C-alpha positions as a Python dict, from the first residue, in 0.01 Angstrom:
ca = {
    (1, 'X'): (0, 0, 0),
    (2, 'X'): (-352, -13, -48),
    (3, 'X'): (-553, 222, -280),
    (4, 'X'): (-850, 425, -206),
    (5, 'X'): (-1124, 595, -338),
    (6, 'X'): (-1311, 933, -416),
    (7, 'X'): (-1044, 1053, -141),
    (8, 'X'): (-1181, 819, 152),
    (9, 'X'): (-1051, 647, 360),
    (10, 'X'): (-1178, 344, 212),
    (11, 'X'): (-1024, 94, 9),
    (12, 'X'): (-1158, 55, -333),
    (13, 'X'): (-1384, -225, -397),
    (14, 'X'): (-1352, -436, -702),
    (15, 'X'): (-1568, -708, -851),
    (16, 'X'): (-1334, -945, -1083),
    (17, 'X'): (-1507, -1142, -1355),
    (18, 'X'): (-1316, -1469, -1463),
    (19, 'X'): (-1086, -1458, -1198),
    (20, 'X'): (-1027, -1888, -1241),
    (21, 'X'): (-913, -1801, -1599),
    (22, 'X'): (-550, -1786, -1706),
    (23, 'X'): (-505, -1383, -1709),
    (24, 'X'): (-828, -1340, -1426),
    (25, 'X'): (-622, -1537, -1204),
    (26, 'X'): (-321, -1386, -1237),
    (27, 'X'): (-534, -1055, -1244),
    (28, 'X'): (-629, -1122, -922),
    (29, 'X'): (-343, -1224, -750),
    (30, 'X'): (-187, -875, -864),
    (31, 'X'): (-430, -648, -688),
    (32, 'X'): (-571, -878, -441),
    (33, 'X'): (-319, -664, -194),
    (34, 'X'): (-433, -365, -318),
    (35, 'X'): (-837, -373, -322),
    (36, 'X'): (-1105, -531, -181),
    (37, 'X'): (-1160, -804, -450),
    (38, 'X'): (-1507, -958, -491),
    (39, 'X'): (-1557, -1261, -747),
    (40, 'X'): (-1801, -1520, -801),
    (41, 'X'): (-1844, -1871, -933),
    (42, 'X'): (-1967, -1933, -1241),
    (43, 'X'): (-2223, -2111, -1077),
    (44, 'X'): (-2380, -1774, -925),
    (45, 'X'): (-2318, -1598, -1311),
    (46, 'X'): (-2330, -1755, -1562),
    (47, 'X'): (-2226, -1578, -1859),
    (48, 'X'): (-2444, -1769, -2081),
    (49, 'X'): (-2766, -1742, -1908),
    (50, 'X'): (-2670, -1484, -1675),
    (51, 'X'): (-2929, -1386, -1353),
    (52, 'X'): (-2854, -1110, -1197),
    (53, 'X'): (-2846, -1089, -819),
    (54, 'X'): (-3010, -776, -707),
    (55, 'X'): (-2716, -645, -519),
    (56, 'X'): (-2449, -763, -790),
    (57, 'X'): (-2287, -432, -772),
    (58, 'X'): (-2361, -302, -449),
    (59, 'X'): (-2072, -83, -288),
    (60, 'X'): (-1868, -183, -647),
    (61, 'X'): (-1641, 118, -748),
    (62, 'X'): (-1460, -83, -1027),
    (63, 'X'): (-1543, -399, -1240),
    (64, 'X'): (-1297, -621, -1409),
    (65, 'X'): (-1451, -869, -1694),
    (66, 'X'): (-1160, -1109, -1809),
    (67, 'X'): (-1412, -1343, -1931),
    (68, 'X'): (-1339, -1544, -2266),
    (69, 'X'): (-1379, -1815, -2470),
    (70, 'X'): (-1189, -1932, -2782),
    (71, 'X'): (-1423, -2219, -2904),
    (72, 'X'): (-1626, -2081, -3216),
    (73, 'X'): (-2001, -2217, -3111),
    (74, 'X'): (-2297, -2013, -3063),
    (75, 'X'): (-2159, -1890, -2720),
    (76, 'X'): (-1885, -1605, -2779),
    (77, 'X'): (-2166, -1389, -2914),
    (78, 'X'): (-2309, -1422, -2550),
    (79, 'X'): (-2024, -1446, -2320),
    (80, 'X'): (-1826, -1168, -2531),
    (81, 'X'): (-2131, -943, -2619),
    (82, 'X'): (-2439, -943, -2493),
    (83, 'X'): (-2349, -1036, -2102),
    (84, 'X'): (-2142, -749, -2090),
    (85, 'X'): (-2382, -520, -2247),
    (86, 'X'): (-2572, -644, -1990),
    (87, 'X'): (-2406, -604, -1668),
    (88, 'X'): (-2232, -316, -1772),
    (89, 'X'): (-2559, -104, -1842),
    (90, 'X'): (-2649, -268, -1468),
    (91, 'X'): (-2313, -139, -1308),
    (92, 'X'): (-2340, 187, -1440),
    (93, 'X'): (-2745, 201, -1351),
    (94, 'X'): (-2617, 114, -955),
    (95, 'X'): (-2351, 340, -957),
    (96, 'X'): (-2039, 160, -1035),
    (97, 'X'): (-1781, 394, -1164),
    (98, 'X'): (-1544, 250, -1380),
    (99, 'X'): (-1533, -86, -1595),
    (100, 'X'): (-1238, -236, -1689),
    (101, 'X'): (-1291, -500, -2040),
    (102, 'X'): (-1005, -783, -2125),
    (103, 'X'): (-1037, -848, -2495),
    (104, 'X'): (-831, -943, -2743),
    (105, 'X'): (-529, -791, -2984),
    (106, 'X'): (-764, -720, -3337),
    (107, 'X'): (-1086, -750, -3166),
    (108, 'X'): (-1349, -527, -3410),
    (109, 'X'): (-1702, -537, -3474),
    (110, 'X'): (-1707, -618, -3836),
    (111, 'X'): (-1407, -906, -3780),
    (112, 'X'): (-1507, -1230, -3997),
    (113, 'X'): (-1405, -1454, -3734),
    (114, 'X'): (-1624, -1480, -3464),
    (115, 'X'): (-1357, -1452, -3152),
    (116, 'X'): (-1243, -1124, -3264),
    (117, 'X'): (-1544, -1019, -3415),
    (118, 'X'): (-1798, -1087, -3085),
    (119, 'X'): (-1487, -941, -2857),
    (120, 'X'): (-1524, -621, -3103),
    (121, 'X'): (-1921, -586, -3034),
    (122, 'X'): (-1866, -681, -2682),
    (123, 'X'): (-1598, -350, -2667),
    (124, 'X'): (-1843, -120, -2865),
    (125, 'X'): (-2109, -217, -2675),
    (126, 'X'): (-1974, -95, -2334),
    (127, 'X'): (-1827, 199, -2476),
    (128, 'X'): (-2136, 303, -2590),
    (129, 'X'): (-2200, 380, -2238),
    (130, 'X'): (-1923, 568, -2139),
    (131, 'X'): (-1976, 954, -1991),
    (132, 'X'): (-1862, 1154, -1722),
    (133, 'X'): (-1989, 895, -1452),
    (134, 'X'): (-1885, 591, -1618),
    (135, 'X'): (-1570, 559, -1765),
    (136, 'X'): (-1413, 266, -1935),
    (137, 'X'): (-1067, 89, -2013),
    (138, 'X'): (-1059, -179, -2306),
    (139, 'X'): (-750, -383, -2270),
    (140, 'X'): (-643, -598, -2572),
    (141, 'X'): (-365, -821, -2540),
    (142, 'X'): (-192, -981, -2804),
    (143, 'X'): (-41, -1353, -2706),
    (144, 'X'): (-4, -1405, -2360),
    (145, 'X'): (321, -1584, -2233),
    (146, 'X'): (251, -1732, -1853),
    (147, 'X'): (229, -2037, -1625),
    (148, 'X'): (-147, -2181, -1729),
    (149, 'X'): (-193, -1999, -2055),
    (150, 'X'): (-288, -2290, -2315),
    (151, 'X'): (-125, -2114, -2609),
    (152, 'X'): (198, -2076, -2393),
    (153, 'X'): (162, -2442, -2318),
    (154, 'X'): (115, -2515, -2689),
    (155, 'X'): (428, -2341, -2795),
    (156, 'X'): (632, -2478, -2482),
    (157, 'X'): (540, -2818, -2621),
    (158, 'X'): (611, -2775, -2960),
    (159, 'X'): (982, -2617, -2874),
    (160, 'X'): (1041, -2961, -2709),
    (161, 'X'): (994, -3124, -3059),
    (162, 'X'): (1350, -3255, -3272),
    (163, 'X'): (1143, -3149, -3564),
    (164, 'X'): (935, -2845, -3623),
    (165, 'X'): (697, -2858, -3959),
    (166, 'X'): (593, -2468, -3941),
    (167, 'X'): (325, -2278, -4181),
    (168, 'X'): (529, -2058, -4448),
    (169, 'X'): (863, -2174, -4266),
    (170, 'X'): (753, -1978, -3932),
    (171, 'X'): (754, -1659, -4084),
    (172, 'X'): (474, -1493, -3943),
    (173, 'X'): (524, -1147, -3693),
    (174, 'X'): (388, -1173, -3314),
    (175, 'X'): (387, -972, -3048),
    (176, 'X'): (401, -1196, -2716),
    (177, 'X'): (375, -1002, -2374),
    (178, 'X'): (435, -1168, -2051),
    (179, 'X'): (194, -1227, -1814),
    (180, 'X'): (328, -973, -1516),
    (181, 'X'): (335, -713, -1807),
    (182, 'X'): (-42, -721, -1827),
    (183, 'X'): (-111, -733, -1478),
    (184, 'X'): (102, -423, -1406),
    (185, 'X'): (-58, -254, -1751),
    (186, 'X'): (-363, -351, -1579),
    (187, 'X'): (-259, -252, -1222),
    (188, 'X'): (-167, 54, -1362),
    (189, 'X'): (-485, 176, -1581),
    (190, 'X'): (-689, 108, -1195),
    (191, 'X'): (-424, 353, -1015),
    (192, 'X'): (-408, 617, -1297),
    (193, 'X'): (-744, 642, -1385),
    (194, 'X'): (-686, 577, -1795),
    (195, 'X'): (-954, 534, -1989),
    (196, 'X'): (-969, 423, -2325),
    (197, 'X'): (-853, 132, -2560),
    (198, 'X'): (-546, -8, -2515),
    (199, 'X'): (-318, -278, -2687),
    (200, 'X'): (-119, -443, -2469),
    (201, 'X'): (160, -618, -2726),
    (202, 'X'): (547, -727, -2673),
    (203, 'X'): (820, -631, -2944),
    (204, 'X'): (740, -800, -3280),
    (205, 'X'): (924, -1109, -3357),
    (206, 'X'): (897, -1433, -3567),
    (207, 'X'): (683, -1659, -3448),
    (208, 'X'): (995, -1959, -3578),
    (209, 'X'): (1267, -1725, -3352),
    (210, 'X'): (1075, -1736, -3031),
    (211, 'X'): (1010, -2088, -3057),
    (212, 'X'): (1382, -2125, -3044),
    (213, 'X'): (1358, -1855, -2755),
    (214, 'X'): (1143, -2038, -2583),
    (215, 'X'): (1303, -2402, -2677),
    (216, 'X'): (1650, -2295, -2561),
    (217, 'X'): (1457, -2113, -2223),
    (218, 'X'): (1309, -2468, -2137),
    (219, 'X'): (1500, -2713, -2300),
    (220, 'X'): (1853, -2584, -2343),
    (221, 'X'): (1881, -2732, -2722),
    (222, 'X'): (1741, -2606, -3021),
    (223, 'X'): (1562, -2834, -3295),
    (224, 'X'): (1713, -3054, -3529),
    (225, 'X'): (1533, -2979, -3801),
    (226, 'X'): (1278, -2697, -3935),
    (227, 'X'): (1069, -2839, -4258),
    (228, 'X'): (852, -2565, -4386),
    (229, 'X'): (525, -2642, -4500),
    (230, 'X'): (259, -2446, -4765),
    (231, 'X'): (34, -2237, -4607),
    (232, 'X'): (-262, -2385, -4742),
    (233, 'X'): (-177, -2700, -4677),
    (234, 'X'): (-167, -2624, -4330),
    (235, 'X'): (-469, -2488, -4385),
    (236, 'X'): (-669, -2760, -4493),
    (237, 'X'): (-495, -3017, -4207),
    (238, 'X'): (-606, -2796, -3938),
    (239, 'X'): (-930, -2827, -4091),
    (240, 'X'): (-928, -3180, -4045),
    (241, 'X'): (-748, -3153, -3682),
    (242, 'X'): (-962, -2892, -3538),
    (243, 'X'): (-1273, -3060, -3482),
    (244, 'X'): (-1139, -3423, -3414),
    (245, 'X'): (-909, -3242, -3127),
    (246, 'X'): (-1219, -3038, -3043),
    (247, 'X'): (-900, -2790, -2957),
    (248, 'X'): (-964, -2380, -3043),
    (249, 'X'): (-581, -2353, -3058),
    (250, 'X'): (-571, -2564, -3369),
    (251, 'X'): (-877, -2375, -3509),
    (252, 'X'): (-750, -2236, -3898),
    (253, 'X'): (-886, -1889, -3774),
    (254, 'X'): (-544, -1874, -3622),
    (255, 'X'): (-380, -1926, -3919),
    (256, 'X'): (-579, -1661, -4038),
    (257, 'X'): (-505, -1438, -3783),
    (258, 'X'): (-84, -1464, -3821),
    (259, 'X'): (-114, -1456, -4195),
    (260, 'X'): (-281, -1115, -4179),
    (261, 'X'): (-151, -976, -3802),
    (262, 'X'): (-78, -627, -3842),
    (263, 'X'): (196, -448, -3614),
    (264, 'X'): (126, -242, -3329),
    (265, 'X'): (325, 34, -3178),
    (266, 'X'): (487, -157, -2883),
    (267, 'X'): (647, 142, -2715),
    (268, 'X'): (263, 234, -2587),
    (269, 'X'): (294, -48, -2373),
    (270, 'X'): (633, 151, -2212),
    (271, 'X'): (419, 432, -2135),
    (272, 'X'): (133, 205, -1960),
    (273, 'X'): (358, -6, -1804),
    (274, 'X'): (597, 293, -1661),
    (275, 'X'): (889, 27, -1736),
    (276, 'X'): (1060, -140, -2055),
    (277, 'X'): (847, -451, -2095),
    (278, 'X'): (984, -793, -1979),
    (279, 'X'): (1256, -954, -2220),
    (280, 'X'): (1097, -1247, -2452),
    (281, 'X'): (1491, -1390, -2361),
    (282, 'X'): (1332, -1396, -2003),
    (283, 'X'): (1018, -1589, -2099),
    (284, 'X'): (988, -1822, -1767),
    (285, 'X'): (743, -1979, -1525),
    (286, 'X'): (816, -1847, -1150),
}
């Protein structure tokens, strides 16, 4: 099946951002039958000193950004905001029709921490600049469960462990979503024209039970031991880990984050999806 546009004859053309990331490539392998995908190297755009090719978005109907960073230098500002802005107010300029933006679950302007809060200006930003001839989709998953994702691999190695030492015993709410979830959501959105902001998040659970999800998925055993430890104690060691690790999973902003996640709605993610979203008791690579 392939899908057309403006009634032609002619499949649609889409130009992927980011398509060597975790959820770009898995973005791309999902509607790679579909479309004619174009992507480039980072080496031809740069996100962080971006020049722009004349004919960028030449013959473009739809544009994909699943661009991102998680390291909390100077560049997320860039690569989250102001490229965006950028090429988006290009796109529309040249005629491109519809923009598609991967951000993140909480992503707002006015967010403190500065993945969420660039993300947010990124969204507003492009937006801004939707009418009747340019109409765009903000997508903002929560965690991500898939082959490649590095918080996936974190958790997958910590479910190995005999002995689990967890922040306020493990008791904080998320919302993972498997990978083919977001690519259909995302499939989906393309083929029904939706427009909007959506969160793309999995049932709620706590964060210690799908550990043991995950450590009886991959391992067949569950740990030996769970030793709680203070919050702010955990705190103040990822302080000290973060930056010898040089790692942006084991950045206290994510401690942050689960200490004050907020629920979403996950039966919107039905409705996208046009299916009941994948079982966390099916969590696998394939």
């Amino acid at each position: 099946m392939v899908f057309f546009h403006d009634n032609l004859l002619t499949p649609m053309n889409v130009l992927l951002f980011g398509h060597t990331g975790f959820i770009g490539r898995h973005i791309y392998h999902a509607i790679k039958p579909l479309f004619n995908v174009k992507t480039l190297s980072s080496r031809s755009l740069d996100f962080n000193e971006p020049t722009i090719m004349p004919d960028l978005f030449a013959g473009i109907d739809l544009v994909i950004n699943a661009i991102g960073v998680m390291s909390d230098d100077k560049r997320m500002e860039t690569i989250h905001h102001h490229t965006p802005k950028q090429l988006a107010t290009i796109a529309k300029q040249q005629g491109v029709k519809r923009w598609i933006n991967l951000s993140a679950l909480g992503a707002d302007s006015q967010h403190p921490i500065g993945f969420l809060g660039s993300k947010g200006r990124g969204d507003k930003a492009i937006l801004d600049l939707t009418d009747d001839d340019f109409k765009v989709s903000i997508i903002r998953p929560s965690l991500v469960f898939g082959k490649g994702g590095a918080s996936t691999r974190l958790f997958v190695t910590l479910a190995k462990l005999p002995i689990w030492i967890l922040p306020n015993d493990g008791r904080f709410m998320i919302q993972p979503i498997h990978i083919h979830d977001v690519c259909l959501g995302v499939l989906n959105i393309i083929t029904h024209h939706k427009n909007g902001v959506y969160d793309f998040v999995g049932k709620p659970i706590l964060l210690k039970e799908y550990l043991k999800i995950l450590a009886n998925n991959f391992y067949h055993k569950q740990p030996t031991m769970i030793l709680p430890i203070n919050s702010y104690l955990a705190q103040c060691l990822l302080s000290i880990i973060h930056p010898l690790l040089n790692n942006p999973l084991f950045n206290p902003d994510n401690l942050t984050l689960l200490q004050n996640s907020q629920l979403i709605n996950h039966q919107i993610m039905t409705k996208v999806l046009e299916r009941e979203l994948t079982d966390m008791d099916n969590f696998y690579f394939d």
